[in-house]
Coordinates of C-alpha atoms in Angstrom, one line a residue:
X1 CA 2.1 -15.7 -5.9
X2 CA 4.2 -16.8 -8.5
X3 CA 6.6 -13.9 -9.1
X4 CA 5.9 -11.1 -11.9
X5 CA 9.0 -10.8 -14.1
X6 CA 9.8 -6.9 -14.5
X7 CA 12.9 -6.1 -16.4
X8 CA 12.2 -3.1 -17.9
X9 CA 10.0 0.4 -17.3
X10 CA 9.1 2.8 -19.2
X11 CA 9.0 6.4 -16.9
X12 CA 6.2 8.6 -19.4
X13 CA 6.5 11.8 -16.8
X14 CA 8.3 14.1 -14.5
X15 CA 8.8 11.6 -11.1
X16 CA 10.7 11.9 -8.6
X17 CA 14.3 10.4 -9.4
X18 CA 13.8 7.9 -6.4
X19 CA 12.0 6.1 -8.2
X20 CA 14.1 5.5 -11.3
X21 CA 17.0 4.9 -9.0
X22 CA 15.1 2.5 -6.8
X23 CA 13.9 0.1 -10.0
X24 CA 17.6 0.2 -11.2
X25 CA 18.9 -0.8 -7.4
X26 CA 17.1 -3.8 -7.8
X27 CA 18.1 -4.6 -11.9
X28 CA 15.2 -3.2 -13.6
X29 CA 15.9 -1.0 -16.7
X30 CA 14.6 2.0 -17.0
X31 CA 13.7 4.9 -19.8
X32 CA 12.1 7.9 -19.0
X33 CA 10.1 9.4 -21.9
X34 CA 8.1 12.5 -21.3
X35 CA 5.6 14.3 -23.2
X36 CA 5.1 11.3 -25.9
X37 CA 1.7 11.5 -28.1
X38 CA -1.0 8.6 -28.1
X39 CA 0.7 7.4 -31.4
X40 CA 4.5 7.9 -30.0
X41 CA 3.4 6.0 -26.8
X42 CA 1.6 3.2 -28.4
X43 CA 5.0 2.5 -30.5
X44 CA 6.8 3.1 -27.4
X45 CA 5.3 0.5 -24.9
X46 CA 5.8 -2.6 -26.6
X47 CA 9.1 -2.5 -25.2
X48 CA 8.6 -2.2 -21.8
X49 CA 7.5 -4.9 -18.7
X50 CA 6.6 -1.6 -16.7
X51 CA 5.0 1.9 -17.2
X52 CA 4.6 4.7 -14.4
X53 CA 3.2 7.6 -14.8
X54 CA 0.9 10.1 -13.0
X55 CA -1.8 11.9 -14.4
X56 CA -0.8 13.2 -17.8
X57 CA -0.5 10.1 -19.4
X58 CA -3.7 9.0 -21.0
X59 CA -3.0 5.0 -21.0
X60 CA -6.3 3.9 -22.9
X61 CA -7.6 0.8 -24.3
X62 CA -5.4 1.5 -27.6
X63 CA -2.5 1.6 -25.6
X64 CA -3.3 -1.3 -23.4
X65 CA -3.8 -3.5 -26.3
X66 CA -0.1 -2.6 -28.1
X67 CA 1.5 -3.6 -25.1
X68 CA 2.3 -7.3 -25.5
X69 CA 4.8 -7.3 -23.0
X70 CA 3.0 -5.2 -20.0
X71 CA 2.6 -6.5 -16.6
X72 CA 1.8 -3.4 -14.5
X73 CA 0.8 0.0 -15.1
X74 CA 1.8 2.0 -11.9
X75 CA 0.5 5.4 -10.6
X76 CA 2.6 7.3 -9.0
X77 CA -0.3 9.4 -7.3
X78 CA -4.2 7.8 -5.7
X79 CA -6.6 8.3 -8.7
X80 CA -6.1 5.9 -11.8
X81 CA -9.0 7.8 -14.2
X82 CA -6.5 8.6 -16.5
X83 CA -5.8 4.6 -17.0
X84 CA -8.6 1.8 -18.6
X85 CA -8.7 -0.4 -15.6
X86 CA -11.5 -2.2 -17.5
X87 CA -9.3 -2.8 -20.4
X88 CA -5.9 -3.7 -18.3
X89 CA -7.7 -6.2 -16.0
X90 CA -9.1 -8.2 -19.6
X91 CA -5.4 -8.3 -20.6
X92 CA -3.9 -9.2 -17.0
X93 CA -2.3 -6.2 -16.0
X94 CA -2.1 -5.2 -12.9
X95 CA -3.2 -1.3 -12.1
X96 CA -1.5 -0.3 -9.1
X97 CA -1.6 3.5 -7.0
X98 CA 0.2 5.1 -4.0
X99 CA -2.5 5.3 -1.9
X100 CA -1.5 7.5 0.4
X101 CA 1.6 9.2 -1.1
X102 CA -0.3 12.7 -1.3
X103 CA -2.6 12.6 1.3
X104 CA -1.3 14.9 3.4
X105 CA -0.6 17.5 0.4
X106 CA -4.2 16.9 -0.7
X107 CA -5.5 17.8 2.6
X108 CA -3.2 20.5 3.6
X109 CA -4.3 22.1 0.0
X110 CA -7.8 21.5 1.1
X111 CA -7.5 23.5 4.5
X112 CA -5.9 26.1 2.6
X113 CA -8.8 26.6 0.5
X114 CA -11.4 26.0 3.4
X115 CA -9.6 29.2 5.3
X116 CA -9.2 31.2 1.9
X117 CA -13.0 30.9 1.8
X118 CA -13.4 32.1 4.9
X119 CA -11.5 35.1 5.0
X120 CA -10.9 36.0 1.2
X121 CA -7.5 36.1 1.3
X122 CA -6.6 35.9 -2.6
X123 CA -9.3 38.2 -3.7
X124 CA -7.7 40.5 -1.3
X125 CA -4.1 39.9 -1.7
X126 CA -4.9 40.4 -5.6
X127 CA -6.9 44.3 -4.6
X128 CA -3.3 45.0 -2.4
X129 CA -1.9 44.8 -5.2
X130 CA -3.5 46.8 -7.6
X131 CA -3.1 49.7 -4.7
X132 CA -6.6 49.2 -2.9
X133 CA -7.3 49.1 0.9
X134 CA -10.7 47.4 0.7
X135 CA -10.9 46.7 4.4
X136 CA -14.6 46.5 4.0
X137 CA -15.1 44.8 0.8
X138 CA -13.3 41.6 2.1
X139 CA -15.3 41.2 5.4
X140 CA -15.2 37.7 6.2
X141 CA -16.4 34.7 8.5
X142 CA -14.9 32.7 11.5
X143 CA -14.4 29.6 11.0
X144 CA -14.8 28.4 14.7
X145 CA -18.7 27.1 15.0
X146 CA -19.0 26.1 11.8
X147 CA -20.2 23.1 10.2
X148 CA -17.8 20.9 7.4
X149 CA -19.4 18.0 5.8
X150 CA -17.0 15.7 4.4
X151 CA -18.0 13.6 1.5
X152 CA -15.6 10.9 1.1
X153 CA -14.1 9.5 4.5
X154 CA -10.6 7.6 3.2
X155 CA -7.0 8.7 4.1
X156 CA -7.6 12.9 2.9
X157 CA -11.0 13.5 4.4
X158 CA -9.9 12.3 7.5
X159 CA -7.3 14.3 7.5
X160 CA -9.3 17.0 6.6
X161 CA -11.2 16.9 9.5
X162 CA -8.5 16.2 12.2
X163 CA -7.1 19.7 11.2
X164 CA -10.1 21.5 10.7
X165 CA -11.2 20.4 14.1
X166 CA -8.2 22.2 15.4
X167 CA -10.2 25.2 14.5
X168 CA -13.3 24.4 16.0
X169 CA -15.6 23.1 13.2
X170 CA -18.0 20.6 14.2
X171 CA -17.3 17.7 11.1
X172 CA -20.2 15.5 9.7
X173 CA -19.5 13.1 7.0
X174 CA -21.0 10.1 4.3
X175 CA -19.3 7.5 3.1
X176 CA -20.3 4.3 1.9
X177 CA -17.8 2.1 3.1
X178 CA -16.1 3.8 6.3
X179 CA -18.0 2.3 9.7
X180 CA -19.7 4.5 11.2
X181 CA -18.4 3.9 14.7
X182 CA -14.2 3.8 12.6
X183 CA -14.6 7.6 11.5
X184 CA -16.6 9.1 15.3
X185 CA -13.4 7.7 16.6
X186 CA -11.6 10.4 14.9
X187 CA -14.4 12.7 15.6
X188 CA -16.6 12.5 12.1
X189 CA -20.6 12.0 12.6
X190 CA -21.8 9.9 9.6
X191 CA -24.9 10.4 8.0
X192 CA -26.9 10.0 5.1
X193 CA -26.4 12.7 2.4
X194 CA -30.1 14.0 2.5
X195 CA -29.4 14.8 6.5
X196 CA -25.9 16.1 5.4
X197 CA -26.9 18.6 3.0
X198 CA -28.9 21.1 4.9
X199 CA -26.5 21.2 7.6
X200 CA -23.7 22.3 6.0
X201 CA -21.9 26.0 6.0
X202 CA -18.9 24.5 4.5
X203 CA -18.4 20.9 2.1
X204 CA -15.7 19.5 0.6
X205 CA -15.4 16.1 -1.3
X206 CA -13.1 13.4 -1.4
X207 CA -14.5 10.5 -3.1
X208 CA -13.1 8.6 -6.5
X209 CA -14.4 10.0 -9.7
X210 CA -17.1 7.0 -10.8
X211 CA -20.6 6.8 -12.1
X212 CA -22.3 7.0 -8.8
X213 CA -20.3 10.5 -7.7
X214 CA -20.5 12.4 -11.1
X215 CA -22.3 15.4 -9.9
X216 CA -22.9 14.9 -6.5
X217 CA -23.1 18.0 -6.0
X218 CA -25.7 19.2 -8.5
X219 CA -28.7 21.3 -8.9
X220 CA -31.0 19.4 -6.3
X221 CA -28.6 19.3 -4.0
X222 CA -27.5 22.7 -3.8
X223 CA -31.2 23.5 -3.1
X224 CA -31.0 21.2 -0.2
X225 CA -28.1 23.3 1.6
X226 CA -28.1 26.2 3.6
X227 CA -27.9 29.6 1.9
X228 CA -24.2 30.2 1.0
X229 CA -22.7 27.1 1.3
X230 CA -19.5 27.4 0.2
X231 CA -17.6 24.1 -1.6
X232 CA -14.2 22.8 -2.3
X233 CA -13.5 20.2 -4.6
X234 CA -9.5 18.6 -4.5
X235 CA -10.7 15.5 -5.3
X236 CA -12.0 15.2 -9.2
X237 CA -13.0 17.6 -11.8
X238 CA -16.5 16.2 -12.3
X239 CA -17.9 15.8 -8.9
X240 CA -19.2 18.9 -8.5
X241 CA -21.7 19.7 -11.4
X242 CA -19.7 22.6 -13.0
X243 CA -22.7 24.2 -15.0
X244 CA -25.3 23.5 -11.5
X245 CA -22.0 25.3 -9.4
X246 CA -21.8 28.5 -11.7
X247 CA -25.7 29.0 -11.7
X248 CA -25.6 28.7 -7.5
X249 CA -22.9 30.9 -7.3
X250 CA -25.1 33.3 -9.5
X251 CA -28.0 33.1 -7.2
X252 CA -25.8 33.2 -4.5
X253 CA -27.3 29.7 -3.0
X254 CA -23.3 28.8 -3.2
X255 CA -21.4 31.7 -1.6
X256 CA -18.2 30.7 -2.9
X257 CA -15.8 27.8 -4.0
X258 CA -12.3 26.4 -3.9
X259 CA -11.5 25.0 -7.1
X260 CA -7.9 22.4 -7.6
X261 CA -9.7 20.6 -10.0
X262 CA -11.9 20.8 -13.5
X263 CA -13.4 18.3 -15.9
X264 CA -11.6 19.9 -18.3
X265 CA -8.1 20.7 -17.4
X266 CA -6.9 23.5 -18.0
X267 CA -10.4 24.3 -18.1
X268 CA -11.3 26.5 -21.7
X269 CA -14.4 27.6 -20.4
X270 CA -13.4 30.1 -18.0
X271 CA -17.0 31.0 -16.4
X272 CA -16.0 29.6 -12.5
X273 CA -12.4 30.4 -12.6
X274 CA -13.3 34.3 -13.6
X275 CA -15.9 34.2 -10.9
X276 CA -15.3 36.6 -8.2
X277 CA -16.4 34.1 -5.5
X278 CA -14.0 30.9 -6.8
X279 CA -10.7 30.6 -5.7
X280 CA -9.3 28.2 -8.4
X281 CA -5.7 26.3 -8.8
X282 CA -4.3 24.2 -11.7
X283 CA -4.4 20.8 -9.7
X284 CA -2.3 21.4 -7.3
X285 CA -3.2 18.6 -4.7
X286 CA -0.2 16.5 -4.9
X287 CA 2.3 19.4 -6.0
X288 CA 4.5 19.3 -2.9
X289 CA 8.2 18.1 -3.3
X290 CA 7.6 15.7 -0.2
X291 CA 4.0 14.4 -1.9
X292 CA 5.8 14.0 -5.5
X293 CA 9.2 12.5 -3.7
X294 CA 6.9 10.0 -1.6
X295 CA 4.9 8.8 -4.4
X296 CA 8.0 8.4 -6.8
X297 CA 9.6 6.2 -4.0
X298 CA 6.0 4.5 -3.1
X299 CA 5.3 3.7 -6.6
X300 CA 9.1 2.3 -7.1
X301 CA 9.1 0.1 -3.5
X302 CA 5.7 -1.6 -4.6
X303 CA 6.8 -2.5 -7.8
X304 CA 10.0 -4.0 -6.0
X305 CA 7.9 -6.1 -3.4
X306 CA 5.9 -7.6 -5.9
X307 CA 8.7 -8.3 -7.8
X308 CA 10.5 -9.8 -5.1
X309 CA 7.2 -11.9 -3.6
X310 CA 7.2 -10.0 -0.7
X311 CA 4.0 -8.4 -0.1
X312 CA 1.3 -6.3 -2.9
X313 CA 0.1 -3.0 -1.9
X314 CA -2.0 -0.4 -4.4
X315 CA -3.6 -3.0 -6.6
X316 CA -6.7 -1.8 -7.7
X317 CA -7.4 -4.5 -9.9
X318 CA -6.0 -7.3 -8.4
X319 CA -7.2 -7.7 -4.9
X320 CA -7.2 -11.6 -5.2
X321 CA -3.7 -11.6 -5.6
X322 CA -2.9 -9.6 -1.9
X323 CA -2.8 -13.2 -0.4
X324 CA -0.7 -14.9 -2.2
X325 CA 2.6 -14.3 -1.2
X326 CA 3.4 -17.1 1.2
X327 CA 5.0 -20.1 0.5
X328 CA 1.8 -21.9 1.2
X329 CA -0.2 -19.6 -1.1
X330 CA 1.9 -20.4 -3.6
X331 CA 1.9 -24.1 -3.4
X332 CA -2.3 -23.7 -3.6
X333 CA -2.5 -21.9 -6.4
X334 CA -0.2 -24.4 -8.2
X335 CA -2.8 -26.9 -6.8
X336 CA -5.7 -24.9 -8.6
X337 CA -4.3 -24.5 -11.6
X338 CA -3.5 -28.3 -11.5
X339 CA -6.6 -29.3 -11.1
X340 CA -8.5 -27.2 -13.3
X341 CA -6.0 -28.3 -16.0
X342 CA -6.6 -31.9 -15.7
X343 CA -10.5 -31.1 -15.6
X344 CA -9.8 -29.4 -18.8
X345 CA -8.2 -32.3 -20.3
X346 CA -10.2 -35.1 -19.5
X347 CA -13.6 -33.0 -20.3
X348 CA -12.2 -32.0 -24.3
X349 CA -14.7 -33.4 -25.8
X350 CA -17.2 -31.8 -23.7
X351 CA -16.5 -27.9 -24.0
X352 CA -18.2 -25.9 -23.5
X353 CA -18.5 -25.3 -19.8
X354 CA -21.4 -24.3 -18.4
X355 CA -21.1 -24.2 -14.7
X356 CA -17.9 -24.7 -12.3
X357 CA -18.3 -24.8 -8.7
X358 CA -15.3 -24.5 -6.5
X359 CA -15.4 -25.5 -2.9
X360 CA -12.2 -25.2 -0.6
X361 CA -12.5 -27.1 2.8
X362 CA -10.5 -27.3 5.9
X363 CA -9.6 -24.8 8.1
X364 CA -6.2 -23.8 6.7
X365 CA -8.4 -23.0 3.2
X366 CA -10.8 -20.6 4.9
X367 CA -9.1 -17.6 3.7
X368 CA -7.8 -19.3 0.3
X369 CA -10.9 -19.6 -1.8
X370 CA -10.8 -16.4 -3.9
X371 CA -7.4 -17.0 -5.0
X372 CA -8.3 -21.0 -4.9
X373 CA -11.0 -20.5 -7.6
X374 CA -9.2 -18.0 -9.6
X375 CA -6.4 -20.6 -10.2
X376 CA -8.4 -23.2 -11.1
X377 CA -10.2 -21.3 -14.0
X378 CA -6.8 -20.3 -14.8
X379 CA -5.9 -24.1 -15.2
X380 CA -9.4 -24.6 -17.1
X381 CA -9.1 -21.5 -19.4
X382 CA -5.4 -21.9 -20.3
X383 CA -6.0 -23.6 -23.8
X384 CA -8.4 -21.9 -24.8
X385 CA -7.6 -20.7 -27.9
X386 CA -6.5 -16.9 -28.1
X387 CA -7.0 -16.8 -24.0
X388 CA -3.7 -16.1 -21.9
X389 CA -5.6 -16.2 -18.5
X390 CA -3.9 -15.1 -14.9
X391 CA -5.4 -14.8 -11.7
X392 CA -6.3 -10.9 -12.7
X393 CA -8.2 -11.5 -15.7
X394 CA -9.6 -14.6 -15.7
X395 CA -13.1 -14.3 -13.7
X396 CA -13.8 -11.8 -16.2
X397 CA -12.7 -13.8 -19.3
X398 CA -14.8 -16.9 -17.8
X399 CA -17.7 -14.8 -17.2
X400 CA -17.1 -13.6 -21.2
X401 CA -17.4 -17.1 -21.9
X402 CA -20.4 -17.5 -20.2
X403 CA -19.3 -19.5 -17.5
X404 CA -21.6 -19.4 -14.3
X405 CA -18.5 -19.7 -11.7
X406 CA -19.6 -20.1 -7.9
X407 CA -17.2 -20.3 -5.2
X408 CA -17.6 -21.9 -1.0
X409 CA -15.8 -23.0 1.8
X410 CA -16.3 -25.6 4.0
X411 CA -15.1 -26.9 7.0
X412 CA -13.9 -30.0 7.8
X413 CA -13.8 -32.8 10.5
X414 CA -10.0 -32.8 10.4
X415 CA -8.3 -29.4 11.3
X416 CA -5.6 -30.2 9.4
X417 CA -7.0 -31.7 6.1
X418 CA -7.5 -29.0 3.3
X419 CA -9.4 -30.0 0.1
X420 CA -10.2 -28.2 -3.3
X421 CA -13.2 -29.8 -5.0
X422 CA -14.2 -28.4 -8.0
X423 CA -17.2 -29.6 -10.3
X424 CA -17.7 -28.0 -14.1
X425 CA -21.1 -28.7 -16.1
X426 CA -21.2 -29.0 -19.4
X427 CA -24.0 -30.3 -21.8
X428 CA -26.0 -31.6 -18.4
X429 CA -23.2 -33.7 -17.4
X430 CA -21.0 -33.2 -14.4
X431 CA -17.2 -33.6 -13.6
X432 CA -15.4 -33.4 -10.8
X433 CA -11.6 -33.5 -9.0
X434 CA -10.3 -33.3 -5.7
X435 CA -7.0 -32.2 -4.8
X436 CA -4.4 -30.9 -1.9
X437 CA -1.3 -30.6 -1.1
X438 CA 0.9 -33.2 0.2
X439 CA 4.3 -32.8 1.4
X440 CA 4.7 -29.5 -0.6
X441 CA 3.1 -30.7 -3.8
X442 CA -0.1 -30.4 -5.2
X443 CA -1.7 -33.7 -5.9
X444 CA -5.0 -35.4 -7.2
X445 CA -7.2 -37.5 -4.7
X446 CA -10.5 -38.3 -7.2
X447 CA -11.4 -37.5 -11.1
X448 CA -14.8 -38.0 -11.1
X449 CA -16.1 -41.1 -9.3
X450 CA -12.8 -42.4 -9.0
X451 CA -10.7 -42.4 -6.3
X452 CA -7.3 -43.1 -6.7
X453 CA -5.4 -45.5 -4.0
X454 CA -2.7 -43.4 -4.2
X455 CA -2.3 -39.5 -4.2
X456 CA -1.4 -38.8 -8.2
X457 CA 1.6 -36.2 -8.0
X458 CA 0.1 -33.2 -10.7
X459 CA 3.6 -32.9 -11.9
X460 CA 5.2 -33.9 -14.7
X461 CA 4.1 -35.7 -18.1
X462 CA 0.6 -37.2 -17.0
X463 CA -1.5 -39.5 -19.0
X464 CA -5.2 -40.1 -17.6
X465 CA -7.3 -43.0 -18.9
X466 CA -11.0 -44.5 -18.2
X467 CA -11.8 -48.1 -18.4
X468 CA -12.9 -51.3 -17.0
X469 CA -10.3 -52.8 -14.8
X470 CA -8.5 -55.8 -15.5
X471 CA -5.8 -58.1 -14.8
X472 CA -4.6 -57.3 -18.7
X473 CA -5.3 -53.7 -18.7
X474 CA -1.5 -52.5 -17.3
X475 CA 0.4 -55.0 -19.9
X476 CA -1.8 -53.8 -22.5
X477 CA -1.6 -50.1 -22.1
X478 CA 2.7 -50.7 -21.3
X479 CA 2.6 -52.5 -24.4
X480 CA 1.0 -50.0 -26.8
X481 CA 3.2 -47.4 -24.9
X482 CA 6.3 -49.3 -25.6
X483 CA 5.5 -49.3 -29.1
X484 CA 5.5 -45.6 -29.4
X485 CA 8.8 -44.7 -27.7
X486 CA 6.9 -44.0 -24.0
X487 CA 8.3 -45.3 -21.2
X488 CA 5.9 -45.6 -18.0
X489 CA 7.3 -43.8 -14.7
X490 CA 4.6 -44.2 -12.2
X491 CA 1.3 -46.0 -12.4
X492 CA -2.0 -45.5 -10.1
X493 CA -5.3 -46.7 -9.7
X494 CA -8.6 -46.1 -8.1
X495 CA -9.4 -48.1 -5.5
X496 CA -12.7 -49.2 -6.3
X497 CA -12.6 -52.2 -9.2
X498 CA -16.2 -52.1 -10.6
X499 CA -17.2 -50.0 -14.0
X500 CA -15.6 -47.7 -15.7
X501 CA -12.4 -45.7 -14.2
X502 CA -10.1 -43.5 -14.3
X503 CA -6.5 -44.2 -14.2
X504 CA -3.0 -42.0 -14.1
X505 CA -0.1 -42.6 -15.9
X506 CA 3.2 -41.3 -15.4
X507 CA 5.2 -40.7 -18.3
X508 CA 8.6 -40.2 -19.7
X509 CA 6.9 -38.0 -22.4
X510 CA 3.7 -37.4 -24.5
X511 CA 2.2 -40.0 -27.0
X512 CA 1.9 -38.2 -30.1
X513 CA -1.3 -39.9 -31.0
X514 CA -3.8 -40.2 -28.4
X515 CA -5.9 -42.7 -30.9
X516 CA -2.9 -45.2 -30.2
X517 CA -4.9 -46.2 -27.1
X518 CA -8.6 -46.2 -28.5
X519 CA -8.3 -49.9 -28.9
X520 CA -7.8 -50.3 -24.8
X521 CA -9.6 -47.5 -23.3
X522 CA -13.2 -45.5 -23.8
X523 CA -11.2 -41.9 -22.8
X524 CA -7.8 -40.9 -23.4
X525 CA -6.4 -37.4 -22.1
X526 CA -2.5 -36.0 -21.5
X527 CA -1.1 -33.1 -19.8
X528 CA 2.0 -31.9 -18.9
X529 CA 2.3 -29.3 -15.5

């Protein structure tokens, strides 16, 4: 990956000093600002290469778009709702968490909660202290037999359920993307949520905050489960239907719930927190001094790493880029962007695209293509005008443009050959270029239907032509270089001699007219990479 260039971050909440003094051990600048309004933080960011924060900070679209200088927004925590992912990725800026930073806090909060359930413990630490002994009142219910479904089966509901195993619970579990046969090797039986449901005496939920797990737990489903399920919720405010929770408490089809979390926090409707059956907390999942010191440090180290080209960890919008920081990755996506550059050239007059199909082949591409085509629409997009594309925006600002983009590998008869094709269509018509990487740089094999008898370096002032060969074509084209101050460097041609051609010029700079040439050649196109 070419490297990101952070010099300065802007801190908008309390984290843990590690991190401030990590970025500055490694020469980044930082300001810490807390407690800024939208308008004060908007001002405020333009400034800045970096911005952490946690959950407080409300970075929305507004805020996004002020920041001409951003690069990546970093969460020092796992959930990123409180950042426009959408609107970050169509500006190129990377959204990145600590994954697991509070994982253990979060699950150790959860346990807490699960056992408080069980036994009431605040209800009856709160009677103690008004001078009651209300051994009765506060009978309670082992623990030990019990079934826990866990919704969510990441890095906290797996540590969920190796602790509340330790107790004896039997754990059952959904999630969509944990194998089945990954989470029965730590003891979790997956199944679908209608088999869940009714089985349950206990469920908590650990899953993201996203269309498809607003209200999960709702008014159907609560019919679905046993009589006096009891819930906790450390995940999201929002996954459990607050309204549908408050009328099954009052029927007593929910026979109690641990609350870290609200959709509206601190929560002004106070109808489940003043419930006698609802333990509740003021989001206290990650408030450990270890969880907030690890995700300070976590958040500061991943920065540095991508910084330094060393590895990418967190990115939740820029998965492509998690493979492309090797020397080799790097000289590839130079290659793409090459290639789609001189595509975008030598079609001008063509625009717009329709269609581009990218094909890596060779073994050593097999695992390059998603970076592979995202760097060549980089190199096709890059003049477009008012379109500053990178490899974490620019499938969705090609798909804005209404460019179909298909990607494929190949393999080929030769291990060691690796080839990028790519094809664009545009009005009906089709071009194409083939490229690789020779001797550490990237270089052009074919334009079209012509392919060249030597490699054509992409580096440097290029200037590509199509005509008929001839003997006079070379003198000609020197000539009416000459006359404009350009001095040719390198010269190749394709190897086949019949029709119209293209050829590659090397150049000591850029003609300023590319009509000089109109009276040698049908197509004229420059570039410079």
């Amino acid at each position: 990956m070419a490297p990101i260039c952070i010099r300065t971050v802007l801190i908008s909440e309390s984290v843990d000093p590690r991190c401030r003094a990590i970025l500055e051990e490694n020469g980044i600048r930082v300001t810490e600002k807390q407690n800024m309004k939208k308008d004060e933080l908007i001002a405020e960011i333009k400034n800045y290469d970096g911005l952490v924060v946690r959950s407080a900070t409300k970075v929305t679209a507004d805020v996004i778009n002020a920041a001409d200088n951003l690069k990546i927004i970093g969460r020092a925590g796992t959930g990123v709702d409180n950042v426009d992912v959408d609107a970050a990725t169509k500006k190129g800026i990377i959204v990145m968490n600590t994954p697991s930073g509070n994982t253990i806090s979060a699950a150790e909060l959860t346990c807490a909660l699960l056992m408080s359930l069980s036994r009431h413990v605040p209800q009856a630490a709160m009677s103690m202290k008004q001078g009651n002994w209300d051994r009765k009142k506060f009978m309670g219910a082992e623990l030990y037999g019990k079934v826990l479904g866990i919704v969510g089966l990441g890095r906290i509901g797996k540590e969920v359920a190796s602790r509340m195993q330790s107790f004896g619970m039997r754990t059952i579990g959904y999630d969509p993307i944990t194998p089945p046969e990954v989470s029965a090797g730590w003891g979790v039986e997956q199944m679908s949520l209608e088999q869940l449901w009714p089985l349950c005496d206990y469920i908590t939920v650990h899953t993201p905050l996203m269309p498809s797990t607003v209200g999960l737990l709702n008014d159907e489903t609560f019919a679905k489960c046993k009589t006096g399920v009891k819930v906790v919720n450390c995940a999201r405010g929002g996954i459990i239907d607050e309204a549908a929770l408050l009328r099954a408490l009052q029927t007593g089809q929910c026979g109690g719930a641990g609350l870290d979390v609200f959709v509206e926090e601190p929560p002004k409707d106070r109808s489940l927190v003043d419930h006698p059956n609802v333990i509740s907390c003021p989001h206290l999942g990650a408030s450990t001094k270890e969880a907030q010191a690890r995700c300070g440090e976590d958040i500061a180290l991943q920065i540095v790493d991508m910084v330094n080209g060393k590895k990418l960890i967190g990115a939740v919008n820029a998965q492509v880029m998690a493979s492309t920081f090797s020397q080799e990755s790097h000289q590839l996506i130079k290659l793409g962007e090459a290639v789609g550059a001189v595509l975008q050239s030598c079609t001008t007059a063509e625009k717009p695209f329709s269609h581009v199909q990218i094909t890596t082949q060779g073994d050593c591409m097999k695992s390059s293509t998603g970076y592979m085509t995202s760097s060549v629409l980089v190199g096709l997009l890059n003049q477009k005008s008012g379109c500053y594309p990178n490899l974490i925006n620019v499938l969705s600002l090609a798909k804005e443009s209404g460019i179909t983009v298909n990607q494929s590998h190949c393999a080929s008869n030769e291990a060691s050959s690796g080839l990028c094709r790519v094809e664009i269509m545009s009005n009906g018509c089709s071009y194409k270029a083939c490229g690789s990487v020779q001797g550490g740089v990237p270089v052009l094999l074919e334009l079209s239907d012509s392919v060249f008898r030597q490699p054509v370096s992409l580096t440097g002032n290029l200037l590509f032509f199509k005509a008929s060969a001839n003997p006079n074509l070379l003198s000609s084209v020197a000539g009416c270089l000459a006359s404009e101050g350009v001095e040719i460097e390198s010269f190749t041609a394709p190897a086949d001699r019949t029709g119209d051609l293209w050829f590659c010029v090397g150049v000591s700079s850029l003609l300023r007219d590319l009509g000089a040439l109109k009276p040698l050649v049908k197509e004229a196109a420059q570039l410079t990479i």
